[in-house]
N, CA, C and O atoms as a Tinker XYZ file with bonds, in Angstrom:
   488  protein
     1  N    116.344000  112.731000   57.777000    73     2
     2  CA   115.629000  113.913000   57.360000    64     1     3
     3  C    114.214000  113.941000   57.959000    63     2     4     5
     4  O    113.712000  115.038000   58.204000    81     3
     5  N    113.558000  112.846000   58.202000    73     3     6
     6  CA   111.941000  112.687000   58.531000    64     5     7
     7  C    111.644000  113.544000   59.993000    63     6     8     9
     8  O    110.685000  114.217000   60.371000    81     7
     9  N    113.631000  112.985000   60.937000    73     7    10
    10  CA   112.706000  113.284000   61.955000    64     9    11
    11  C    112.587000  114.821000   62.666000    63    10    12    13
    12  O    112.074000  115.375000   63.639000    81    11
    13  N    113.578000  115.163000   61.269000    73    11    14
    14  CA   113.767000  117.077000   61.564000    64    13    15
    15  C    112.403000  117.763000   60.907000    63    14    16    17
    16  O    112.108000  118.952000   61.024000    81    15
    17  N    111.593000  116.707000   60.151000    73    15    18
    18  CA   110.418000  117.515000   59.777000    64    17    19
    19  C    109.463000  118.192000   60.545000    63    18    20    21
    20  O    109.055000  119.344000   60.392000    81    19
    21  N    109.118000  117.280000   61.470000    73    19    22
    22  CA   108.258000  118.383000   61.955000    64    21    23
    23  C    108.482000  120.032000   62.751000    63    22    24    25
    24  O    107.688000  120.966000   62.870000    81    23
    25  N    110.036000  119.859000   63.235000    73    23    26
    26  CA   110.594000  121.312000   63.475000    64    25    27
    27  C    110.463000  122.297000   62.586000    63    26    28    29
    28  O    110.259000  123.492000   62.803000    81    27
    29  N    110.635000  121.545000   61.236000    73    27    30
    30  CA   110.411000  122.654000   60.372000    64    29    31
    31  C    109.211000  122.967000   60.298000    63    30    32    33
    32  O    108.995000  124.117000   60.680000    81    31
    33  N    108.214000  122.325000   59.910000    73    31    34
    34  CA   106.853000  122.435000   60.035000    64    33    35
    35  C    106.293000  123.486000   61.047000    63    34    36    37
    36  O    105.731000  124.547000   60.774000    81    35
    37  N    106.554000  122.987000   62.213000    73    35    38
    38  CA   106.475000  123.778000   63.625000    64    37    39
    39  C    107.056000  125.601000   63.641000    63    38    40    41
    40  O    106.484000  126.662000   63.890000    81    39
    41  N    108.361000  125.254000   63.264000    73    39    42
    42  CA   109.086000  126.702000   62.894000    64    41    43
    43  C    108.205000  127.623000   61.793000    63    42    44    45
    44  O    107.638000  128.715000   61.839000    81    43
    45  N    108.389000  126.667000   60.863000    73    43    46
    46  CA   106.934000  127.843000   59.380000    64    45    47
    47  C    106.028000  128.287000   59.894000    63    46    48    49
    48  O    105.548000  129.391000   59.638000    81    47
    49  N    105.512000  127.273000   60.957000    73    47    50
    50  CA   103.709000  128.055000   61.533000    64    49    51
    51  C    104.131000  129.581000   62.451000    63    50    52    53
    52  O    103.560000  130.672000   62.475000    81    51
    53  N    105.329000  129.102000   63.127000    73    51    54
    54  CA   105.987000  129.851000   64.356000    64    53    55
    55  C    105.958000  131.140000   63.206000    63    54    56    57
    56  O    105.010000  131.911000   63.352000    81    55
    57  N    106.846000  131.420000   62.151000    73    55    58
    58  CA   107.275000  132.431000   61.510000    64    57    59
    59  C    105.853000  132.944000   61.333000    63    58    60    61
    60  O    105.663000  134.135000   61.578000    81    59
    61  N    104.926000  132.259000   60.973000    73    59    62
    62  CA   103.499000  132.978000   60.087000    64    61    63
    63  C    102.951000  133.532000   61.497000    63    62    64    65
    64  O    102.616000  134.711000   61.382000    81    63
    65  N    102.805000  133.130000   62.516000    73    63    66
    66  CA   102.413000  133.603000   64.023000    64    65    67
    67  C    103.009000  134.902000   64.265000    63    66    68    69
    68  O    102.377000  135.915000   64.562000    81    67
    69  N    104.214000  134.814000   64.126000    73    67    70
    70  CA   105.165000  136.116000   64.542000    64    69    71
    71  C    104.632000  137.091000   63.314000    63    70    72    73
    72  O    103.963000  138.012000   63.782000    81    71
    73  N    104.738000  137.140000   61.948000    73    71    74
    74  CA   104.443000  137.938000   61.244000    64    73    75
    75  C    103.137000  138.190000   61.243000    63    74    76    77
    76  O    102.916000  138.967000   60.314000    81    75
    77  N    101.891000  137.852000   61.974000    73    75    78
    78  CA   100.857000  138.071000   62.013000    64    77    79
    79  C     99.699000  137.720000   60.613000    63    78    80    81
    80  O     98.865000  138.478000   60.118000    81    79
    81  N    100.054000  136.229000   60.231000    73    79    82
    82  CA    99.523000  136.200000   59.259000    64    81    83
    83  C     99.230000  135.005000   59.047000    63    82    84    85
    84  O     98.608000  134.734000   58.019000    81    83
    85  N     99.679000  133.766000   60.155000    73    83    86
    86  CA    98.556000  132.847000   60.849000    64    85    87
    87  C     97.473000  132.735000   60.601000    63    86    88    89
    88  O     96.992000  131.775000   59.999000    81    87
    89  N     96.802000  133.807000   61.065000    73    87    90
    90  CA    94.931000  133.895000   61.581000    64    89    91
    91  C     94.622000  134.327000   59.924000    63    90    92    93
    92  O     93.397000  134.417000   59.852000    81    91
    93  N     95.072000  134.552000   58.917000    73    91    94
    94  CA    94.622000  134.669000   57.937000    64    93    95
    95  C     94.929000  133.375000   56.827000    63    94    96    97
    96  O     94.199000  133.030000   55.897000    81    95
    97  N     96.351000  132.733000   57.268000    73    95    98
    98  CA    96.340000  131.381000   56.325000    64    97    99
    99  C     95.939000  129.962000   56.551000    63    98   100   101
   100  O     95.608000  129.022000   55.829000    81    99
   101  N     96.125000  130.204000   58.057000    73    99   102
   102  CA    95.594000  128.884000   58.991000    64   101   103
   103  C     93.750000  127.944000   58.335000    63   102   104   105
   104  O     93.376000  126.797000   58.091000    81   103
   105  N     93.169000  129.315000   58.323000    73   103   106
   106  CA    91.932000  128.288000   58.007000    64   105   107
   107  C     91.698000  127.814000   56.223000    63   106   108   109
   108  O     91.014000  126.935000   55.699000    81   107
   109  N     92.663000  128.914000   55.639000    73   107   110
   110  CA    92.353000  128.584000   54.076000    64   109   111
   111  C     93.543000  126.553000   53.886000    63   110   112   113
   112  O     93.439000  125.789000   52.926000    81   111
   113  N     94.456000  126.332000   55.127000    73   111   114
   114  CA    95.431000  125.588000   54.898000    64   113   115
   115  C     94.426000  124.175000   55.647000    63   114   116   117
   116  O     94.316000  123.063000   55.130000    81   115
   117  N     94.040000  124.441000   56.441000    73   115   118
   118  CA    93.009000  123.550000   56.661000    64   117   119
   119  C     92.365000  123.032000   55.996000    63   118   120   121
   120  O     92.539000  121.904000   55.534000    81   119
   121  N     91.041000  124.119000   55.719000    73   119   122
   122  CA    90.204000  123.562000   54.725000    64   121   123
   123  C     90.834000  122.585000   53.140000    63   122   124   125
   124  O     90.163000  121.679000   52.645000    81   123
   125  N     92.110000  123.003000   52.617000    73   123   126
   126  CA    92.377000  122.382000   51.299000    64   125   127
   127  C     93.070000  121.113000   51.919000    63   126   128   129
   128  O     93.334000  120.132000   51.224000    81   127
   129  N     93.419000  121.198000   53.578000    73   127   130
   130  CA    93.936000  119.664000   53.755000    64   129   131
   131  C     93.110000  118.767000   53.888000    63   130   132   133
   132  O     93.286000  117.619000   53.479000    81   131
   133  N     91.724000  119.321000   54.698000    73   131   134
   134  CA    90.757000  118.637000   54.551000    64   133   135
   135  C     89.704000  118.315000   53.664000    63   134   136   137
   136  O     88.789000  117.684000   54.193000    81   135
   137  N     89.549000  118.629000   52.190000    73   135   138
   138  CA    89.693000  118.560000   50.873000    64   137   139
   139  C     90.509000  117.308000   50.339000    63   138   140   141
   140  O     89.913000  116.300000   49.960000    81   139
   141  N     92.070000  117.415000   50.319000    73   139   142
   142  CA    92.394000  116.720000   50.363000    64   141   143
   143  C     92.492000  115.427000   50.533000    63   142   144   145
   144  O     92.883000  114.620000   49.689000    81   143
   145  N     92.060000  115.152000   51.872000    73   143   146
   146  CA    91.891000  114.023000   52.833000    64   145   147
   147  C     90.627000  113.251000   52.141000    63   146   148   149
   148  O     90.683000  112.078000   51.772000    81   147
   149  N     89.536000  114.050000   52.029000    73   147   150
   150  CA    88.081000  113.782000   51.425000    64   149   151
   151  C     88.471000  113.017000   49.980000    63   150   152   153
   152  O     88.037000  111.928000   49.606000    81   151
   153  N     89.386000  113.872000   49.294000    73   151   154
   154  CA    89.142000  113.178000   48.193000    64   153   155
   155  C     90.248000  111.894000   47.758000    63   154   156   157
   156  O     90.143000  111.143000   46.788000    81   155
   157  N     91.444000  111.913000   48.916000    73   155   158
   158  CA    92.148000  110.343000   48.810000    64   157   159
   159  C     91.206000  109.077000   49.237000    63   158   160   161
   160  O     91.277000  107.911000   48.847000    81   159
   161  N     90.278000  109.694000   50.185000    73   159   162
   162  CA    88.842000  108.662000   50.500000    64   161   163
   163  C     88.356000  107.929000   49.417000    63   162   164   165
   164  O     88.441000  106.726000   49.171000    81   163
   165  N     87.824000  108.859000   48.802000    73   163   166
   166  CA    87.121000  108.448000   47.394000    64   165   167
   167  C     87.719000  108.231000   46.642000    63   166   168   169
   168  O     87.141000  107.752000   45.667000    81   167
   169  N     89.122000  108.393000   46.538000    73   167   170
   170  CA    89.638000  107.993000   45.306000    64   169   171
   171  C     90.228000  106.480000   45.790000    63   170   172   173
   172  O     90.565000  105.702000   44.897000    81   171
   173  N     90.359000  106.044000   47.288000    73   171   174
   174  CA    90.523000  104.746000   47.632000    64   173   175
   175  C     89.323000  104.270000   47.779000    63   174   176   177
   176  O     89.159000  103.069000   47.562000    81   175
   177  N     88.765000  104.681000   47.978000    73   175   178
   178  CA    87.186000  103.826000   47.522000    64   177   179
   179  C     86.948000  103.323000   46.548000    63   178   180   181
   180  O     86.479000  102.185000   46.521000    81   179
   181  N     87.242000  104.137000   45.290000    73   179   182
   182  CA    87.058000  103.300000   43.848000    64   181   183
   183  C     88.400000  102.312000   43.757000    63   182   184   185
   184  O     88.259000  101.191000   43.268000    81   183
   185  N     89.824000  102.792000   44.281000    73   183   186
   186  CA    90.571000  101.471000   43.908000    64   185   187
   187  C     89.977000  100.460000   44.309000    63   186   188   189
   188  O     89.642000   99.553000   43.547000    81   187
   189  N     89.638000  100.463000   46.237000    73   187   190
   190  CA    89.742000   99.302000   46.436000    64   189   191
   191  C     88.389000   98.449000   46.329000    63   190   192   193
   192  O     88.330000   97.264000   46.657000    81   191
   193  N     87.309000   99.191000   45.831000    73   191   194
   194  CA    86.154000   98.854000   45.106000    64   193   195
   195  C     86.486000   97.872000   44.283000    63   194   196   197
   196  O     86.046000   96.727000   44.383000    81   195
   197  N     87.523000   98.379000   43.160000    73   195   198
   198  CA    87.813000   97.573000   42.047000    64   197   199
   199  C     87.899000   96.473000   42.451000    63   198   200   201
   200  O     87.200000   95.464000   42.357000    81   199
   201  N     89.535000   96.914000   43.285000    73   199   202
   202  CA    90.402000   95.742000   43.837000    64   201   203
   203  C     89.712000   94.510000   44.261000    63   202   204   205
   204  O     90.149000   93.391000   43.995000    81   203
   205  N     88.437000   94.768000   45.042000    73   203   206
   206  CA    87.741000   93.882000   45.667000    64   205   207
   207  C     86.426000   93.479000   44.756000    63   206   208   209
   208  O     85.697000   92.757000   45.435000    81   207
   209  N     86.114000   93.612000   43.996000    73   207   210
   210  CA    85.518000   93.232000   42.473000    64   209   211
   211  C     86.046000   92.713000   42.122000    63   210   212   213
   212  O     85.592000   91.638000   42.514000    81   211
   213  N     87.270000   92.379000   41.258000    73   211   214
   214  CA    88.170000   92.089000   40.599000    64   213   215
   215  C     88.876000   90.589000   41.158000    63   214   216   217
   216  O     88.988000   89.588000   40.450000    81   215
   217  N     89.420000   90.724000   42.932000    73   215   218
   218  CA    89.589000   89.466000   43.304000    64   217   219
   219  C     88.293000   89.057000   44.326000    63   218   220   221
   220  O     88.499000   88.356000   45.317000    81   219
   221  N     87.389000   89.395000   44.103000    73   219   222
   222  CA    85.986000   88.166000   45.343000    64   221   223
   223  C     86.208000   88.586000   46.453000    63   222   224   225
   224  O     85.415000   88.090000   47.253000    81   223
   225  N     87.182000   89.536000   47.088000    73   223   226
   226  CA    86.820000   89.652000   48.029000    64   225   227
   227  C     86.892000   91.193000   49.021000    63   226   228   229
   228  O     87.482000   92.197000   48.623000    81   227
   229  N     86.502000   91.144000   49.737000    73   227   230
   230  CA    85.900000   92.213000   50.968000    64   229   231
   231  C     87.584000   92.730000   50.990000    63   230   232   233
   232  O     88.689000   92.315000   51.339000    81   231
   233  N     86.911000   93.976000   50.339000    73   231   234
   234  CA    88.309000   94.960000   50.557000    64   233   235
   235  C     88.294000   95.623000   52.052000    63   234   236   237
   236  O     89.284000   95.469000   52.767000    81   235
   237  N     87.316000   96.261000   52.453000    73   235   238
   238  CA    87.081000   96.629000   54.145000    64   237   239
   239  C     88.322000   96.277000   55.019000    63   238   240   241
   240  O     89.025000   97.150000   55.529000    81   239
   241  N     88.575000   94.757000   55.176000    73   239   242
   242  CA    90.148000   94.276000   55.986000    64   241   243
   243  C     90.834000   95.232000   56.180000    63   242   244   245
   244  O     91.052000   95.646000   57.318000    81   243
   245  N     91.444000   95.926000   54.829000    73   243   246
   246  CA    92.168000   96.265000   54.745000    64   245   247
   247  C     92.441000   97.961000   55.391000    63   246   248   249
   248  O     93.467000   98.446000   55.868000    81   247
   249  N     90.981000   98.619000   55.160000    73   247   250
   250  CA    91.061000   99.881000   56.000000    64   249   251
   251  C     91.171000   99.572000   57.803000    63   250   252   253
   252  O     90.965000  100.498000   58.588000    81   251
   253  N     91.448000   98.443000   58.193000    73   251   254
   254  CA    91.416000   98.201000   59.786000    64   253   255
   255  C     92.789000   98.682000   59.665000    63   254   256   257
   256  O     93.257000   99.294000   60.625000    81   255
   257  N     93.417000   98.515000   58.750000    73   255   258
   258  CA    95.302000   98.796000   58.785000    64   257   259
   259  C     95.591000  100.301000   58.383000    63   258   260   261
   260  O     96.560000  100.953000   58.772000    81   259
   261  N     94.836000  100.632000   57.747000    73   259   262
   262  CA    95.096000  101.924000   56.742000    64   261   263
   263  C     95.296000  103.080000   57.569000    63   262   264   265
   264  O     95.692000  104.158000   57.126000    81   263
   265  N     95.045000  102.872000   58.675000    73   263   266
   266  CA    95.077000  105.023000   59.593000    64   265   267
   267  C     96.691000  105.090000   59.699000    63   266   268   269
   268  O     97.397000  105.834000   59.017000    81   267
   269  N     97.111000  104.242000   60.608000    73   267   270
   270  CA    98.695000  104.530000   61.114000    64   269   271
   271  C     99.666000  104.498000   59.494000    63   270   272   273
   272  O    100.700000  105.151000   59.634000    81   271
   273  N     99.545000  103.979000   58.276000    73   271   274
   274  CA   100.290000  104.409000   56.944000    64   273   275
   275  C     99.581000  105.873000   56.479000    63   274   276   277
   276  O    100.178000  106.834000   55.993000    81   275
   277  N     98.198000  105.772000   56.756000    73   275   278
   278  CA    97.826000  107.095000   56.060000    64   277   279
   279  C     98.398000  108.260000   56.586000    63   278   280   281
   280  O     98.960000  109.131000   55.921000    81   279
   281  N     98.169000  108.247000   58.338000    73   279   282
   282  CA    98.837000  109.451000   58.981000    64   281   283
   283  C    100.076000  109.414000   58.732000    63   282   284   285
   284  O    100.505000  110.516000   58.389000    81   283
   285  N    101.145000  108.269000   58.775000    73   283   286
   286  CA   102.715000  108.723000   58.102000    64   285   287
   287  C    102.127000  109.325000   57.087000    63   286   288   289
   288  O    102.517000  110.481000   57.248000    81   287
   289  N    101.469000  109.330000   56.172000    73   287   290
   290  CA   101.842000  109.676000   54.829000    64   289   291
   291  C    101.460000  111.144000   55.039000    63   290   292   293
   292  O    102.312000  112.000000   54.800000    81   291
   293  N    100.299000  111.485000   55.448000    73   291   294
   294  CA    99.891000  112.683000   55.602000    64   293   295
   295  C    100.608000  113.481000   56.368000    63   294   296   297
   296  O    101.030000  114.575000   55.992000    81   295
   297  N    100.805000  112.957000   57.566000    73   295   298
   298  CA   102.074000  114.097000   58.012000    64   297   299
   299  C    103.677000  114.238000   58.376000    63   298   300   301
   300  O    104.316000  114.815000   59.256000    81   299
   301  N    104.087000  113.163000   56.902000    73   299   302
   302  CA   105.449000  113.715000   56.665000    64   301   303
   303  C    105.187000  113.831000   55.221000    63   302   304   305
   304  O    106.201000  113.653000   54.545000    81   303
   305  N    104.232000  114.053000   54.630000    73   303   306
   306  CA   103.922000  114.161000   53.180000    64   305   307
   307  C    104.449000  113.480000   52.515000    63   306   308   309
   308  O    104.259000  113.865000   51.361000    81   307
   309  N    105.351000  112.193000   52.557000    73   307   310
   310  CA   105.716000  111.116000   51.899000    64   309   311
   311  C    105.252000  109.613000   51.976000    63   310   312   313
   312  O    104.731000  109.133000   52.983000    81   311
   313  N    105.422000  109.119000   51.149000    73   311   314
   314  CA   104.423000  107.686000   51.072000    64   313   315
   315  C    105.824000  106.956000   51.207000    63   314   316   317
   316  O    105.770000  105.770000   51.532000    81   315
   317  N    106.967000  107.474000   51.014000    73   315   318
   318  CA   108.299000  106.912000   50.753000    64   317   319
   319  C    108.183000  106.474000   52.364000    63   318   320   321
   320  O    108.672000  105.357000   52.532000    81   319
   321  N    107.613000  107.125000   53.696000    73   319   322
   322  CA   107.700000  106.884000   54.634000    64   321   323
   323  C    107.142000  106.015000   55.403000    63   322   324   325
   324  O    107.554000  105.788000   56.541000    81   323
   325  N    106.018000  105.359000   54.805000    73   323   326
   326  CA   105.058000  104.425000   55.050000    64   325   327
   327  C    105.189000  103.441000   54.681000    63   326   328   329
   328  O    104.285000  102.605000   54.679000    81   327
   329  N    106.564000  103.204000   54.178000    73   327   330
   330  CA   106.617000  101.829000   53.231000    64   329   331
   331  C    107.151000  100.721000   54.430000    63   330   332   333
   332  O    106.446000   99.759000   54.732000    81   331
   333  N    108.337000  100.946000   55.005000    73   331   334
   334  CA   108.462000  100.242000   56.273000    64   333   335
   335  C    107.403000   99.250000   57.265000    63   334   336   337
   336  O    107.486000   98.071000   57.609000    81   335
   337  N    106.336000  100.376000   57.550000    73   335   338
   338  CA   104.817000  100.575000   58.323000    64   337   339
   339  C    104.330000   99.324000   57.577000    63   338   340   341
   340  O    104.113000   98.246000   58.130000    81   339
   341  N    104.155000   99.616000   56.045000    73   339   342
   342  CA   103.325000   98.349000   55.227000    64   341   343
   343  C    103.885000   97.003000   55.007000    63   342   344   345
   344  O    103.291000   95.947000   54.790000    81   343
   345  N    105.174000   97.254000   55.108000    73   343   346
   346  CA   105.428000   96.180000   55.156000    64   345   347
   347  C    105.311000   95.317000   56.321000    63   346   348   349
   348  O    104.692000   94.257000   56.411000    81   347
   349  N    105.855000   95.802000   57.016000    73   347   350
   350  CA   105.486000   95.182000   58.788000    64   349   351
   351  C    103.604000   94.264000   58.773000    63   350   352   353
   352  O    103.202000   93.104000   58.859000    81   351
   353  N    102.995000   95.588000   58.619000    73   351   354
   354  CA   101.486000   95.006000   58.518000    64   353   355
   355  C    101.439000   93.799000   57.402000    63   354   356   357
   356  O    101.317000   92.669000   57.874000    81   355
   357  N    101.507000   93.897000   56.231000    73   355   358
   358  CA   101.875000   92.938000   55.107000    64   357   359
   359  C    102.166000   91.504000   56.316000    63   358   360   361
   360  O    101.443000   90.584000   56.698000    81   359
   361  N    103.388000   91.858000   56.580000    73   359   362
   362  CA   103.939000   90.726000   57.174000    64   361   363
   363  C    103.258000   89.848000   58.351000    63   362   364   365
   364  O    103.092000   88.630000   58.402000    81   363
   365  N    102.881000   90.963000   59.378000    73   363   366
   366  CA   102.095000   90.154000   60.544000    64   365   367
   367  C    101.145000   89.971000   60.329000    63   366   368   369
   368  O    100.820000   88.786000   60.408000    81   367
   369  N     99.906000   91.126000   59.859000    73   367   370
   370  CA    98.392000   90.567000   59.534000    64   369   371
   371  C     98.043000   90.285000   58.787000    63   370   372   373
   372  O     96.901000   89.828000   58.839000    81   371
   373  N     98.619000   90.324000   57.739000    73   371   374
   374  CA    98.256000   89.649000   56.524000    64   373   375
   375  C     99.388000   87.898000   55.716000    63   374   376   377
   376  O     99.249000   87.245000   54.682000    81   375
   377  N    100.124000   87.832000   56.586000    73   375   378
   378  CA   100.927000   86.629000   56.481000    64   377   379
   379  C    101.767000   86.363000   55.331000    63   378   380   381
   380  O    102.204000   85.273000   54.963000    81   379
   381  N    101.988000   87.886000   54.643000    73   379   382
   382  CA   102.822000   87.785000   53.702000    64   381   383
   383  C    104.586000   87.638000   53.985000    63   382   384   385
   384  O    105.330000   88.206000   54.785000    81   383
   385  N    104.799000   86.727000   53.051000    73   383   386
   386  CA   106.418000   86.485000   53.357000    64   385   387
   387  C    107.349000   87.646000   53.357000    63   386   388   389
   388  O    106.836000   88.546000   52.693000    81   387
   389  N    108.420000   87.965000   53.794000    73   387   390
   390  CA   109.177000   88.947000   53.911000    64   389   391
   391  C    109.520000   89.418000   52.295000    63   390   392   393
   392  O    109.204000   90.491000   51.782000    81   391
   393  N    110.087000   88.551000   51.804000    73   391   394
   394  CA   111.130000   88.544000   50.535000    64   393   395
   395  C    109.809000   88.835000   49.547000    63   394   396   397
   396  O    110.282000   89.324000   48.521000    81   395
   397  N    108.525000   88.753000   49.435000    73   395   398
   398  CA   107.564000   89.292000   48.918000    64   397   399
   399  C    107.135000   90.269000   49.248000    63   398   400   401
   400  O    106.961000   91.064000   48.325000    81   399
   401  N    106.827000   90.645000   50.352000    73   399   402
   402  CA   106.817000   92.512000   50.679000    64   401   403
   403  C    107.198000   93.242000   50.560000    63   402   404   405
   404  O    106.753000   94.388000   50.488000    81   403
   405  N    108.577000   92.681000   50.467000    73   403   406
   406  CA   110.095000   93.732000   50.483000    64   405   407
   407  C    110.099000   94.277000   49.085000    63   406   408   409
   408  O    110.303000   95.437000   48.726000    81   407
   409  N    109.729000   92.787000   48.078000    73   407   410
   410  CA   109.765000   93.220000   46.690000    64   409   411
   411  C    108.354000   94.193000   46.000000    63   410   412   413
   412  O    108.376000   95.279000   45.421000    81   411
   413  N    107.562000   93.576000   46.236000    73   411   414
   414  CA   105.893000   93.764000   45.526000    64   413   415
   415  C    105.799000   95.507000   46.412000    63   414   416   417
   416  O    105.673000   96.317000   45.494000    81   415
   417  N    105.813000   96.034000   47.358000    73   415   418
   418  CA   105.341000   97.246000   47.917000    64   417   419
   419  C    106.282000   97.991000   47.329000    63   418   420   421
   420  O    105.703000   98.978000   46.876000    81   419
   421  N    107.648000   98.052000   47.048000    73   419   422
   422  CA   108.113000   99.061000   46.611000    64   421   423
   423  C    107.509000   99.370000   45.010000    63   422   424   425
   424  O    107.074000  100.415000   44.526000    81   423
   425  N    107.691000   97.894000   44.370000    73   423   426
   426  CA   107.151000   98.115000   43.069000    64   425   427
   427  C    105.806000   98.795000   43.071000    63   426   428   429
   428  O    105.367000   99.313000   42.044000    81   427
   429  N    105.159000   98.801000   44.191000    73   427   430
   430  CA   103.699000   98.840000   43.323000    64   429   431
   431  C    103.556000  100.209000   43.930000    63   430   432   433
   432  O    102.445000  100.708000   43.753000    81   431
   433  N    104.287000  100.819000   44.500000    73   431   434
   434  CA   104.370000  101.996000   45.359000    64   433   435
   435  C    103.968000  103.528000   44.423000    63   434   436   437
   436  O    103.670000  104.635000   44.870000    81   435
   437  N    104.127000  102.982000   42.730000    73   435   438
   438  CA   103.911000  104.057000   42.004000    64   437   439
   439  C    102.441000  104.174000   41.835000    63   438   440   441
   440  O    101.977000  104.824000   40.899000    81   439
   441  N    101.747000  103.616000   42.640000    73   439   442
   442  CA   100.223000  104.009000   42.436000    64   441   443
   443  C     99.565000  105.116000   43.233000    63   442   444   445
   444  O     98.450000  105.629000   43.140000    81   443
   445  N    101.003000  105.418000   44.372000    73   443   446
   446  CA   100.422000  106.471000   45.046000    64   445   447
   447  C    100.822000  107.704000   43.910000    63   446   448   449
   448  O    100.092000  108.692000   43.996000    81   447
   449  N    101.290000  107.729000   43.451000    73   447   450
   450  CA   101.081000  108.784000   42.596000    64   449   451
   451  C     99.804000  109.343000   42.145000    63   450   452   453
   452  O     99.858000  110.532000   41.827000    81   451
   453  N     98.597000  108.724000   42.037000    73   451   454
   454  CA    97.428000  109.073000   42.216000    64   453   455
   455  C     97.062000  110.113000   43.250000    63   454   456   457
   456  O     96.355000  111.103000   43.059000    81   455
   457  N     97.783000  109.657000   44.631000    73   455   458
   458  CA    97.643000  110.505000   45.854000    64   457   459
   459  C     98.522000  111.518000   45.240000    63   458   460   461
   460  O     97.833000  112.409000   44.744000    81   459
   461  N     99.724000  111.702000   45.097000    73   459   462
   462  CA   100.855000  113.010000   44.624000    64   461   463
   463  C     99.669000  114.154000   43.280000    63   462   464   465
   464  O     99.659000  115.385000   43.304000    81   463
   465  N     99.118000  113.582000   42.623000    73   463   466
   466  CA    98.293000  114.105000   41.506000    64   465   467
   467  C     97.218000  114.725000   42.517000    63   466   468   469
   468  O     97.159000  115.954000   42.512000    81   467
   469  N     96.440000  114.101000   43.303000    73   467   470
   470  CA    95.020000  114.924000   44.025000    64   469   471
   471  C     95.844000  116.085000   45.057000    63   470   472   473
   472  O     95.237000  117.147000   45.193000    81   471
   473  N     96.982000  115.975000   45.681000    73   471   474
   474  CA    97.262000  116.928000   46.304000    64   473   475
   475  C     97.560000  117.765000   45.193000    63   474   476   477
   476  O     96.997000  118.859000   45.240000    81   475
   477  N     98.196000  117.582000   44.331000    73   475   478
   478  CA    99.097000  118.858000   43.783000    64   477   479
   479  C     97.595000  119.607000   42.934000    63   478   480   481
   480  O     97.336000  120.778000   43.208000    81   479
   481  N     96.949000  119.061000   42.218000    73   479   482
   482  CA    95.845000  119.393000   42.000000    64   481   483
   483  C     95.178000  120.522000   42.633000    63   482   484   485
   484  O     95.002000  121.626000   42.118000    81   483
   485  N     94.676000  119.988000   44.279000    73   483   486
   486  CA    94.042000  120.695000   44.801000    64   485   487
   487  C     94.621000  121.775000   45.505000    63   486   488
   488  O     93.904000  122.580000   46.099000    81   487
């Protein structure tokens, strides 16, 4: 299904182009994605604020990894799609064992729901 998404995507803009109504939704669809974007920032800022309060250390590492899961996530709008991506990283740069990635990321995967709440929100 992922990799027919963006046709569709592509096709919706195509339809709003043809009906002439593009140039009127295009910048209001922008601006709330980029809204969006702004406020998964900050709202990973305070997790991993915590996160890195909480265990001693320098959460930062971890945004060196974060663009290539964020952009899956952002543009197939699923986090279900990024899980693969994290684990891989998990595994090579961070030296976590397989049979622990495999398990701990799916479980803990319900925190993006935070992210599902700021989009639907905004």
């Amino acid at each position: 299904m992922i990799p027919i998404l963006p046709f569709f995507v592509g096709l919706s803009f195509l339809g709003l182009a043809y009906e002439g109504s593009l140039s009127r939704h295009l910048p209001v669809f922008i601006m709330m994605v980029l809204i969006v974007i702004v406020g998964h920032f900050i709202w990973l800022a305070v997790l991993y604020g915590i996160g890195g309060a909480l265990s001693g250390r320098n959460p930062s590492q971890v945004f060196r990894h974060y663009a290539p899961a964020y952009l899956t996530a952002v543009g197939t709008m699923s986090s279900a799609a990024t899980l693969p991506l994290n684990i891989k990283v998990c595994e090579e740069e961070f030296g976590v064992d397989e049979s622990i990635a495999s398990f701990v990321l799916p479980l803990g995967m319900t925190i993006n729901m935070d992210g599902t709440a700021i989009m639907q929100v905004i």
